[in-house]
Amino acid sequence: MQNVNQDKLQETVAFIQARIKATPYAGIILGSGLGGLVNDIDVSLSLNYEDIPNFPVSTVKGHGGKLLFGQINGKEVVMLSGRFHYYEGYTMQEVTFPVRVMHSLGAELLMVSNAAGGMHKDFKVGDLMMIRDHINLFPEHPLRGRNDEKIGPRFPDMTEPYALDLIEKARSLAIKNNIEVHEGVYIGLQGPTFETKAEYKFLHIIGGDAVGMSTVPEVIVGKHGGMKVFGMSVITDVGIRDEMNVITHEEVLEAANLAAPRMALLFKELLGVL
Ligand code: HPA
C-alpha cells in the first residue's frame, strides 16, 4: 500500500482549487476547545467536510467540521475546524489526509494546536507551551507503506521538526504581548484513556513535558512534504500530582476555552510577521 493515495489526493485538490482564488500560505489545525481562532479569519470560502471528495467524515452527528479559507492578519490560510483523531477509529492516512491536501494546495507552513496534559513541574492548568520537539508513541506510523519520492523522502530527517526560528519569533511576540509561554517536548499517544499516574511518571522520565492524543501524525506528514511547522499545546490538566488524579473531558475543554484567546493572539501575531 502507498502511504499517500495520489489519485484521491489530486481529485480533492482539484475540487478545492476550482473554488479558491488565492494560494494558502499556512495550514492551521485547531485542537479541542481551541476553536477561538476561527473568529479571527476573514473567511472567503467555507467547505463542509462531507462535501469535499475523499475527505474523512466526522463520526459525530452534527459535528461535521469545516475547511475554512481566508485571511488572518493579512496572510492567506486554510484552517481545519475539527480535526480527526486516531482514537476515533480513523486510519493514519485519514488522520493526516487534510495535511496532504493543505500542502498540495500550496501551504508552506503548518500551524497546529492541541490540548495536553502537563508533566513539567512548572506547568499549571491554562499555560501555553510551544512544542520544541516530540516523542511519537502512536502504535502506527503515518508514513508506513510504499513511499512516493515525488512527495517526500523514504526516511525523513526529524532533527528540527518544529522550526526554531518560528519559536524564537513567537517568544518575542509573547513577551511583547505579556503572554507567558513555556517550551517543551510533546508526547503523542493514541488514547482515548487519560494516563495512569504511573504512565504520567514514565512519560515525564522519558523526556515529556506535555502529553496528548494528536498532532504528532500531522506534524510527521507535514515534515515529509517539506512544510515548516509551528506547534502549541495548551495545558488543560496536570498529570504529575500526588492527590487523586481525576481528569475529565469537560475539565480539558474548560481549560482550553480559557486559554484559547491567548493562543489565538499568538498565532495571529506570528502570522503577521511571517
Ligand atoms: N493526556 C492525554 N491527552 C490529553 C490530556 C492528558 O492528560 N489532556 C488533554 N489531552
PDB file of C-alpha atoms and ligand atoms in Angstrom:
ATOM      1  CA  MET A   1       0.000   0.000   0.000  1.00  0.00           C
ATOM      2  CA  GLN A   2       1.156   3.542  -0.842  1.00  0.00           C
ATOM      3  CA  ASN A   3       1.499   5.873   2.146  1.00  0.00           C
ATOM      4  CA  VAL A   4      -0.303   8.519   0.048  1.00  0.00           C
ATOM      5  CA  ASN A   5      -3.150   7.788  -2.367  1.00  0.00           C
ATOM      6  CA  GLN A   6      -2.180  10.201  -5.156  1.00  0.00           C
ATOM      7  CA  ASP A   7      -5.354   9.716  -7.223  1.00  0.00           C
ATOM      8  CA  LYS A   8      -7.602  10.627  -4.309  1.00  0.00           C
ATOM      9  CA  LEU A   9      -5.355  13.485  -3.230  1.00  0.00           C
ATOM     10  CA  GLN A  10      -5.291  15.009  -6.719  1.00  0.00           C
ATOM     11  CA  GLU A  11      -9.069  14.698  -7.032  1.00  0.00           C
ATOM     12  CA  THR A  12      -9.580  16.501  -3.717  1.00  0.00           C
ATOM     13  CA  VAL A  13      -7.052  19.210  -4.534  1.00  0.00           C
ATOM     14  CA  ALA A  14      -8.597  19.834  -7.971  1.00  0.00           C
ATOM     15  CA  PHE A  15     -12.059  20.148  -6.385  1.00  0.00           C
ATOM     16  CA  ILE A  16     -10.798  22.764  -3.906  1.00  0.00           C
ATOM     17  CA  GLN A  17      -8.573  24.615  -6.362  1.00  0.00           C
ATOM     18  CA  ALA A  18     -11.562  25.227  -8.601  1.00  0.00           C
ATOM     19  CA  ARG A  19     -13.183  27.100  -5.708  1.00  0.00           C
ATOM     20  CA  ILE A  20     -10.388  29.178  -4.154  1.00  0.00           C
ATOM     21  CA  LYS A  21      -8.866  32.342  -5.542  1.00  0.00           C
ATOM     22  CA  ALA A  22      -5.664  32.563  -3.513  1.00  0.00           C
ATOM     23  CA  THR A  23      -2.953  30.072  -2.570  1.00  0.00           C
ATOM     24  CA  PRO A  24      -2.929  29.446   1.182  1.00  0.00           C
ATOM     25  CA  TYR A  25       0.383  30.242   2.857  1.00  0.00           C
ATOM     26  CA  ALA A  26      -0.377  28.449   6.129  1.00  0.00           C
ATOM     27  CA  GLY A  27      -2.456  25.428   7.063  1.00  0.00           C
ATOM     28  CA  ILE A  28      -3.878  25.628  10.581  1.00  0.00           C
ATOM     29  CA  ILE A  29      -5.257  22.791  12.705  1.00  0.00           C
ATOM     30  CA  LEU A  30      -7.072  23.715  15.895  1.00  0.00           C
ATOM     31  CA  GLY A  31      -7.207  21.432  18.913  1.00  0.00           C
ATOM     32  CA  SER A  32     -10.089  20.560  21.234  1.00  0.00           C
ATOM     33  CA  GLY A  33     -11.632  23.671  22.749  1.00  0.00           C
ATOM     34  CA  LEU A  34      -9.206  25.889  20.850  1.00  0.00           C
ATOM     35  CA  GLY A  35     -11.534  26.971  18.062  1.00  0.00           C
ATOM     36  CA  GLY A  36     -11.225  30.660  19.039  1.00  0.00           C
ATOM     37  CA  LEU A  37      -9.003  31.463  16.078  1.00  0.00           C
ATOM     38  CA  VAL A  38     -11.987  30.746  13.815  1.00  0.00           C
ATOM     39  CA  ASN A  39     -13.257  34.213  14.784  1.00  0.00           C
ATOM     40  CA  ASP A  40     -10.066  35.845  13.502  1.00  0.00           C
ATOM     41  CA  ILE A  41     -10.290  34.515   9.990  1.00  0.00           C
ATOM     42  CA  ASP A  42     -11.751  36.706   7.314  1.00  0.00           C
ATOM     43  CA  VAL A  43     -13.498  33.780   5.598  1.00  0.00           C
ATOM     44  CA  SER A  44     -13.623  33.727   1.800  1.00  0.00           C
ATOM     45  CA  LEU A  45     -14.750  30.093   1.443  1.00  0.00           C
ATOM     46  CA  SER A  46     -16.135  27.508   3.836  1.00  0.00           C
ATOM     47  CA  LEU A  47     -16.474  23.863   2.804  1.00  0.00           C
ATOM     48  CA  ASN A  48     -18.219  21.192   4.849  1.00  0.00           C
ATOM     49  CA  TYR A  49     -16.087  18.068   5.135  1.00  0.00           C
ATOM     50  CA  GLU A  50     -18.890  15.921   3.767  1.00  0.00           C
ATOM     51  CA  ASP A  51     -18.976  17.990   0.570  1.00  0.00           C
ATOM     52  CA  ILE A  52     -15.247  17.553  -0.160  1.00  0.00           C
ATOM     53  CA  PRO A  53     -14.437  14.430  -2.190  1.00  0.00           C
ATOM     54  CA  ASN A  54     -12.365  11.854  -0.255  1.00  0.00           C
ATOM     55  CA  PHE A  55     -12.331  13.923   2.947  1.00  0.00           C
ATOM     56  CA  PRO A  56     -12.832  11.854   6.097  1.00  0.00           C
ATOM     57  CA  VAL A  57     -16.293  12.389   7.518  1.00  0.00           C
ATOM     58  CA  SER A  58     -16.869  13.106  11.186  1.00  0.00           C
ATOM     59  CA  THR A  59     -18.200  10.199  13.216  1.00  0.00           C
ATOM     60  CA  VAL A  60     -20.174  12.521  15.468  1.00  0.00           C
ATOM     61  CA  LYS A  61     -23.525  13.660  14.061  1.00  0.00           C
ATOM     62  CA  GLY A  62     -23.901  17.424  13.968  1.00  0.00           C
ATOM     63  CA  HIS A  63     -20.159  17.982  14.350  1.00  0.00           C
ATOM     64  CA  GLY A  64     -19.391  17.823  10.659  1.00  0.00           C
ATOM     65  CA  GLY A  65     -16.382  20.114  10.666  1.00  0.00           C
ATOM     66  CA  LYS A  66     -15.398  22.683   8.086  1.00  0.00           C
ATOM     67  CA  LEU A  67     -12.433  23.566   5.963  1.00  0.00           C
ATOM     68  CA  LEU A  68     -12.137  27.353   6.020  1.00  0.00           C
ATOM     69  CA  PHE A  69     -10.217  29.556   3.616  1.00  0.00           C
ATOM     70  CA  GLY A  70      -9.456  33.229   4.137  1.00  0.00           C
ATOM     71  CA  GLN A  71      -7.032  35.698   5.660  1.00  0.00           C
ATOM     72  CA  ILE A  72      -5.668  36.109   9.158  1.00  0.00           C
ATOM     73  CA  ASN A  73      -3.598  39.219   9.747  1.00  0.00           C
ATOM     74  CA  GLY A  74      -3.054  39.616   6.029  1.00  0.00           C
ATOM     75  CA  LYS A  75      -1.925  36.043   5.368  1.00  0.00           C
ATOM     76  CA  GLU A  76      -3.837  33.533   3.281  1.00  0.00           C
ATOM     77  CA  VAL A  77      -4.695  30.480   5.386  1.00  0.00           C
ATOM     78  CA  VAL A  78      -6.608  27.240   5.213  1.00  0.00           C
ATOM     79  CA  MET A  79      -7.999  26.110   8.534  1.00  0.00           C
ATOM     80  CA  LEU A  80      -9.253  22.749   9.683  1.00  0.00           C
ATOM     81  CA  SER A  81     -12.026  23.394  12.141  1.00  0.00           C
ATOM     82  CA  GLY A  82     -12.421  19.964  13.704  1.00  0.00           C
ATOM     83  CA  ARG A  83      -9.520  17.511  13.442  1.00  0.00           C
ATOM     84  CA  PHE A  84      -9.559  13.745  13.039  1.00  0.00           C
ATOM     85  CA  HIS A  85      -8.152  11.726  15.925  1.00  0.00           C
ATOM     86  CA  TYR A  86      -6.689   8.244  15.627  1.00  0.00           C
ATOM     87  CA  TYR A  87      -8.680   7.115  18.700  1.00  0.00           C
ATOM     88  CA  GLU A  88     -11.911   7.800  16.807  1.00  0.00           C
ATOM     89  CA  GLY A  89     -11.039   4.891  14.532  1.00  0.00           C
ATOM     90  CA  TYR A  90      -9.661   6.749  11.517  1.00  0.00           C
ATOM     91  CA  THR A  91      -6.641   5.246   9.809  1.00  0.00           C
ATOM     92  CA  MET A  92      -3.385   7.207   9.932  1.00  0.00           C
ATOM     93  CA  GLN A  93      -3.963   8.031   6.234  1.00  0.00           C
ATOM     94  CA  GLU A  94      -7.331   9.570   7.110  1.00  0.00           C
ATOM     95  CA  VAL A  95      -5.980  11.459  10.150  1.00  0.00           C
ATOM     96  CA  THR A  96      -3.273  13.068   8.034  1.00  0.00           C
ATOM     97  CA  PHE A  97      -5.125  13.457   4.702  1.00  0.00           C
ATOM     98  CA  PRO A  98      -6.049  17.111   5.418  1.00  0.00           C
ATOM     99  CA  VAL A  99      -2.346  17.946   5.863  1.00  0.00           C
ATOM    100  CA  ARG A 100      -1.554  16.393   2.463  1.00  0.00           C
ATOM    101  CA  VAL A 101      -4.362  18.466   1.000  1.00  0.00           C
ATOM    102  CA  MET A 102      -3.163  21.714   2.626  1.00  0.00           C
ATOM    103  CA  HIS A 103       0.369  21.084   1.413  1.00  0.00           C
ATOM    104  CA  SER A 104      -0.755  20.196  -2.118  1.00  0.00           C
ATOM    105  CA  LEU A 105      -2.780  23.420  -2.236  1.00  0.00           C
ATOM    106  CA  GLY A 106       0.464  25.298  -1.658  1.00  0.00           C
ATOM    107  CA  ALA A 107       0.674  25.786   2.111  1.00  0.00           C
ATOM    108  CA  GLU A 108       4.312  26.058   3.206  1.00  0.00           C
ATOM    109  CA  LEU A 109       3.647  26.372   6.903  1.00  0.00           C
ATOM    110  CA  LEU A 110       1.674  24.071   9.201  1.00  0.00           C
ATOM    111  CA  MET A 111       0.411  25.534  12.484  1.00  0.00           C
ATOM    112  CA  VAL A 112      -1.006  23.028  14.957  1.00  0.00           C
ATOM    113  CA  SER A 113      -2.506  23.298  18.405  1.00  0.00           C
ATOM    114  CA  ASN A 114      -3.748  20.815  20.949  1.00  0.00           C
ATOM    115  CA  ALA A 115      -4.984  20.321  24.476  1.00  0.00           C
ATOM    116  CA  ALA A 116      -2.418  18.418  26.529  1.00  0.00           C
ATOM    117  CA  GLY A 117      -1.682  17.107  29.986  1.00  0.00           C
ATOM    118  CA  GLY A 118       1.209  18.886  31.686  1.00  0.00           C
ATOM    119  CA  MET A 119       4.088  16.977  33.265  1.00  0.00           C
ATOM    120  CA  HIS A 120       6.748  19.655  33.764  1.00  0.00           C
ATOM    121  CA  LYS A 121       6.777  20.742  37.403  1.00  0.00           C
ATOM    122  CA  ASP A 122       6.385  24.428  36.495  1.00  0.00           C
ATOM    123  CA  PHE A 123       3.293  23.931  34.310  1.00  0.00           C
ATOM    124  CA  LYS A 124      -0.148  24.995  35.536  1.00  0.00           C
ATOM    125  CA  VAL A 125      -3.588  24.461  34.056  1.00  0.00           C
ATOM    126  CA  GLY A 126      -4.162  27.068  31.340  1.00  0.00           C
ATOM    127  CA  ASP A 127      -0.466  27.530  30.486  1.00  0.00           C
ATOM    128  CA  LEU A 128       0.754  27.616  26.892  1.00  0.00           C
ATOM    129  CA  MET A 129       3.679  25.515  25.674  1.00  0.00           C
ATOM    130  CA  MET A 130       5.388  25.943  22.325  1.00  0.00           C
ATOM    131  CA  ILE A 131       6.315  22.488  21.095  1.00  0.00           C
ATOM    132  CA  ARG A 132      10.095  22.281  20.598  1.00  0.00           C
ATOM    133  CA  ASP A 133      10.211  18.556  19.899  1.00  0.00           C
ATOM    134  CA  HIS A 134       8.051  15.479  20.150  1.00  0.00           C
ATOM    135  CA  ILE A 135       8.156  11.791  21.021  1.00  0.00           C
ATOM    136  CA  ASN A 136       5.979   9.581  18.854  1.00  0.00           C
ATOM    137  CA  LEU A 137       4.290   6.833  20.869  1.00  0.00           C
ATOM    138  CA  PHE A 138       1.457   6.159  18.426  1.00  0.00           C
ATOM    139  CA  PRO A 139       1.158   2.457  17.603  1.00  0.00           C
ATOM    140  CA  GLU A 140       1.186   3.071  13.847  1.00  0.00           C
ATOM    141  CA  HIS A 141       3.238   5.387  11.631  1.00  0.00           C
ATOM    142  CA  PRO A 142       1.541   7.628   9.043  1.00  0.00           C
ATOM    143  CA  LEU A 143       4.399   7.071   6.568  1.00  0.00           C
ATOM    144  CA  ARG A 144       4.212   3.272   6.713  1.00  0.00           C
ATOM    145  CA  GLY A 145       3.707   1.890   3.226  1.00  0.00           C
ATOM    146  CA  ARG A 146       5.287   2.345  -0.180  1.00  0.00           C
ATOM    147  CA  ASN A 147       6.772   5.826  -0.358  1.00  0.00           C
ATOM    148  CA  ASP A 148       6.189   8.320  -3.139  1.00  0.00           C
ATOM    149  CA  GLU A 149       9.527  10.097  -3.622  1.00  0.00           C
ATOM    150  CA  LYS A 150       7.737  12.891  -5.508  1.00  0.00           C
ATOM    151  CA  ILE A 151       6.111  13.914  -2.208  1.00  0.00           C
ATOM    152  CA  GLY A 152       8.896  13.284   0.245  1.00  0.00           C
ATOM    153  CA  PRO A 153      11.819  11.059   1.206  1.00  0.00           C
ATOM    154  CA  ARG A 154      11.539   7.471   2.446  1.00  0.00           C
ATOM    155  CA  PHE A 155      13.473   8.374   5.591  1.00  0.00           C
ATOM    156  CA  PRO A 156      12.650  11.965   6.531  1.00  0.00           C
ATOM    157  CA  ASP A 157      15.046  13.855   8.773  1.00  0.00           C
ATOM    158  CA  MET A 158      13.454  14.906  12.072  1.00  0.00           C
ATOM    159  CA  THR A 159      16.227  16.852  13.809  1.00  0.00           C
ATOM    160  CA  GLU A 160      14.160  20.052  13.821  1.00  0.00           C
ATOM    161  CA  PRO A 161      10.504  19.096  13.428  1.00  0.00           C
ATOM    162  CA  TYR A 162       9.370  22.444  14.867  1.00  0.00           C
ATOM    163  CA  ALA A 163      11.100  25.413  13.231  1.00  0.00           C
ATOM    164  CA  LEU A 164      13.374  27.082  15.763  1.00  0.00           C
ATOM    165  CA  ASP A 165      13.176  30.488  14.076  1.00  0.00           C
ATOM    166  CA  LEU A 166       9.388  30.455  14.493  1.00  0.00           C
ATOM    167  CA  ILE A 167       9.718  29.547  18.175  1.00  0.00           C
ATOM    168  CA  GLU A 168      12.165  32.441  18.524  1.00  0.00           C
ATOM    169  CA  LYS A 169       9.749  34.870  16.819  1.00  0.00           C
ATOM    170  CA  ALA A 170       6.777  33.633  18.854  1.00  0.00           C
ATOM    171  CA  ARG A 171       8.774  34.044  22.068  1.00  0.00           C
ATOM    172  CA  SER A 172       9.446  37.721  21.308  1.00  0.00           C
ATOM    173  CA  LEU A 173       5.796  38.270  20.384  1.00  0.00           C
ATOM    174  CA  ALA A 174       4.675  36.615  23.615  1.00  0.00           C
ATOM    175  CA  ILE A 175       6.898  38.950  25.645  1.00  0.00           C
ATOM    176  CA  LYS A 176       5.629  41.957  23.681  1.00  0.00           C
ATOM    177  CA  ASN A 177       2.016  40.938  24.394  1.00  0.00           C
ATOM    178  CA  ASN A 178       2.653  39.996  28.014  1.00  0.00           C
ATOM    179  CA  ILE A 179       1.715  36.347  27.457  1.00  0.00           C
ATOM    180  CA  GLU A 180       3.573  33.663  29.383  1.00  0.00           C
ATOM    181  CA  VAL A 181       4.691  30.725  27.203  1.00  0.00           C
ATOM    182  CA  HIS A 182       6.743  27.649  28.000  1.00  0.00           C
ATOM    183  CA  GLU A 183       8.675  25.478  25.609  1.00  0.00           C
ATOM    184  CA  GLY A 184       8.839  21.732  25.761  1.00  0.00           C
ATOM    185  CA  VAL A 185       8.534  18.221  24.437  1.00  0.00           C
ATOM    186  CA  TYR A 186       5.107  16.868  23.461  1.00  0.00           C
ATOM    187  CA  ILE A 187       4.456  13.147  23.645  1.00  0.00           C
ATOM    188  CA  GLY A 188       1.756  11.885  21.302  1.00  0.00           C
ATOM    189  CA  LEU A 189      -0.060   8.650  22.019  1.00  0.00           C
ATOM    190  CA  GLN A 190      -3.310   7.095  20.884  1.00  0.00           C
ATOM    191  CA  GLY A 191      -5.619   7.487  23.915  1.00  0.00           C
ATOM    192  CA  PRO A 192      -8.538   7.567  24.458  1.00  0.00           C
ATOM    193  CA  THR A 193      -7.833   6.843  28.126  1.00  0.00           C
ATOM    194  CA  PHE A 194      -6.046   9.569  30.017  1.00  0.00           C
ATOM    195  CA  GLU A 195      -2.822   8.305  31.565  1.00  0.00           C
ATOM    196  CA  THR A 196      -2.479   6.435  34.830  1.00  0.00           C
ATOM    197  CA  LYS A 197      -0.256   8.011  37.474  1.00  0.00           C
ATOM    198  CA  ALA A 198       2.469   5.520  36.601  1.00  0.00           C
ATOM    199  CA  GLU A 199       2.153   6.362  32.903  1.00  0.00           C
ATOM    200  CA  TYR A 200       2.461  10.117  33.551  1.00  0.00           C
ATOM    201  CA  LYS A 201       5.567   9.409  35.625  1.00  0.00           C
ATOM    202  CA  PHE A 202       7.007   7.235  32.848  1.00  0.00           C
ATOM    203  CA  LEU A 203       6.255   9.839  30.176  1.00  0.00           C
ATOM    204  CA  HIS A 204       7.953  12.514  32.266  1.00  0.00           C
ATOM    205  CA  ILE A 205      11.016  10.351  32.882  1.00  0.00           C
ATOM    206  CA  ILE A 206      11.480   9.665  29.159  1.00  0.00           C
ATOM    207  CA  GLY A 207      11.554  13.411  28.469  1.00  0.00           C
ATOM    208  CA  GLY A 208       7.978  14.594  28.014  1.00  0.00           C
ATOM    209  CA  ASP A 209       6.697  17.937  29.258  1.00  0.00           C
ATOM    210  CA  ALA A 210       3.173  17.517  27.869  1.00  0.00           C
ATOM    211  CA  VAL A 211       1.117  14.591  26.589  1.00  0.00           C
ATOM    212  CA  GLY A 212      -1.807  14.379  24.206  1.00  0.00           C
ATOM    213  CA  MET A 213      -3.625  12.294  21.627  1.00  0.00           C
ATOM    214  CA  SER A 214      -2.984  14.182  18.396  1.00  0.00           C
ATOM    215  CA  THR A 215      -0.549  16.421  16.500  1.00  0.00           C
ATOM    216  CA  VAL A 216       2.390  14.029  16.011  1.00  0.00           C
ATOM    217  CA  PRO A 217       0.941  12.243  12.919  1.00  0.00           C
ATOM    218  CA  GLU A 218       0.047  15.569  11.267  1.00  0.00           C
ATOM    219  CA  VAL A 219       3.470  17.052  12.002  1.00  0.00           C
ATOM    220  CA  ILE A 220       5.255  13.987  10.600  1.00  0.00           C
ATOM    221  CA  VAL A 221       3.249  14.204   7.382  1.00  0.00           C
ATOM    222  CA  GLY A 222       3.824  17.966   7.131  1.00  0.00           C
ATOM    223  CA  LYS A 223       7.581  17.459   7.515  1.00  0.00           C
ATOM    224  CA  HIS A 224       7.519  14.609   4.996  1.00  0.00           C
ATOM    225  CA  GLY A 225       6.144  17.015   2.407  1.00  0.00           C
ATOM    226  CA  GLY A 226       8.669  19.712   3.375  1.00  0.00           C
ATOM    227  CA  MET A 227       6.401  22.034   5.365  1.00  0.00           C
ATOM    228  CA  LYS A 228       7.684  24.259   8.152  1.00  0.00           C
ATOM    229  CA  VAL A 229       5.883  23.541  11.428  1.00  0.00           C
ATOM    230  CA  PHE A 230       4.844  25.572  14.450  1.00  0.00           C
ATOM    231  CA  GLY A 231       3.022  23.798  17.288  1.00  0.00           C
ATOM    232  CA  MET A 232       1.467  24.833  20.549  1.00  0.00           C
ATOM    233  CA  SER A 233      -0.082  22.924  23.446  1.00  0.00           C
ATOM    234  CA  VAL A 234      -2.490  24.295  25.983  1.00  0.00           C
ATOM    235  CA  ILE A 235      -2.008  22.611  29.329  1.00  0.00           C
ATOM    236  CA  THR A 236      -5.511  21.559  30.327  1.00  0.00           C
ATOM    237  CA  ASP A 237      -4.676  19.311  33.268  1.00  0.00           C
ATOM    238  CA  VAL A 238      -1.648  18.373  35.283  1.00  0.00           C
ATOM    239  CA  GLY A 239      -0.686  14.734  35.281  1.00  0.00           C
ATOM    240  CA  ILE A 240       2.060  14.694  37.880  1.00  0.00           C
ATOM    241  CA  ARG A 241       0.337  15.335  41.166  1.00  0.00           C
ATOM    242  CA  ASP A 242       0.033  13.434  44.392  1.00  0.00           C
ATOM    243  CA  GLU A 243      -3.623  13.855  45.199  1.00  0.00           C
ATOM    244  CA  MET A 244      -6.417  11.963  43.409  1.00  0.00           C
ATOM    245  CA  ASN A 245      -5.769  12.370  39.750  1.00  0.00           C
ATOM    246  CA  VAL A 246      -9.175  12.521  38.106  1.00  0.00           C
ATOM    247  CA  ILE A 247      -9.241  14.154  34.681  1.00  0.00           C
ATOM    248  CA  THR A 248     -12.425  14.705  32.718  1.00  0.00           C
ATOM    249  CA  HIS A 249     -13.022  15.777  29.134  1.00  0.00           C
ATOM    250  CA  GLU A 250     -15.104  18.686  30.494  1.00  0.00           C
ATOM    251  CA  GLU A 251     -12.147  19.918  32.568  1.00  0.00           C
ATOM    252  CA  VAL A 252      -9.937  19.726  29.481  1.00  0.00           C
ATOM    253  CA  LEU A 253     -12.399  21.702  27.335  1.00  0.00           C
ATOM    254  CA  GLU A 254     -12.936  24.343  30.021  1.00  0.00           C
ATOM    255  CA  ALA A 255      -9.212  24.978  30.429  1.00  0.00           C
ATOM    256  CA  ALA A 256      -8.730  25.022  26.661  1.00  0.00           C
ATOM    257  CA  ASN A 257     -11.520  27.566  26.232  1.00  0.00           C
ATOM    258  CA  LEU A 258      -9.933  29.846  28.821  1.00  0.00           C
ATOM    259  CA  ALA A 259      -6.528  29.698  27.162  1.00  0.00           C
ATOM    260  CA  ALA A 260      -7.822  29.858  23.576  1.00  0.00           C
ATOM    261  CA  PRO A 261      -7.801  33.679  23.236  1.00  0.00           C
ATOM    262  CA  ARG A 262      -4.125  33.892  24.306  1.00  0.00           C
ATOM    263  CA  MET A 263      -3.166  31.138  21.897  1.00  0.00           C
ATOM    264  CA  ALA A 264      -5.194  32.695  19.090  1.00  0.00           C
ATOM    265  CA  LEU A 265      -3.474  36.044  19.668  1.00  0.00           C
ATOM    266  CA  LEU A 266      -0.027  34.466  19.395  1.00  0.00           C
ATOM    267  CA  PHE A 267      -0.910  32.567  16.198  1.00  0.00           C
ATOM    268  CA  LYS A 268      -2.331  35.764  14.722  1.00  0.00           C
ATOM    269  CA  GLU A 269       0.682  37.853  15.718  1.00  0.00           C
ATOM    270  CA  LEU A 270       3.072  35.226  14.370  1.00  0.00           C
ATOM    271  CA  LEU A 271       1.292  35.127  11.014  1.00  0.00           C
ATOM    272  CA  GLY A 272       1.594  38.901  10.889  1.00  0.00           C
ATOM    273  CA  VAL A 273       5.408  38.832  10.993  1.00  0.00           C
ATOM    274  CA  LEU A 274       5.956  35.983   8.507  1.00  0.00           C
TER     275      LEU A 274
HETATM  276  N1  HPA B   1      -3.370  13.114  28.471  1.00  0.00           N
HETATM  277  C1  HPA B   1      -3.601  12.855  27.184  1.00  0.00           C
HETATM  278  N2  HPA B   1      -4.268  13.669  26.393  1.00  0.00           N
HETATM  279  C2  HPA B   1      -4.719  14.815  26.913  1.00  0.00           C
HETATM  280  C3  HPA B   1      -4.508  15.140  28.240  1.00  0.00           C
HETATM  281  C4  HPA B   1      -3.798  14.243  29.060  1.00  0.00           C
HETATM  282  O1  HPA B   1      -3.576  14.460  30.267  1.00  0.00           O
HETATM  283  N3  HPA B   1      -5.087  16.356  28.446  1.00  0.00           N
HETATM  284  C5  HPA B   1      -5.604  16.736  27.254  1.00  0.00           C
HETATM  285  N4  HPA B   1      -5.403  15.805  26.332  1.00  0.00           N
END
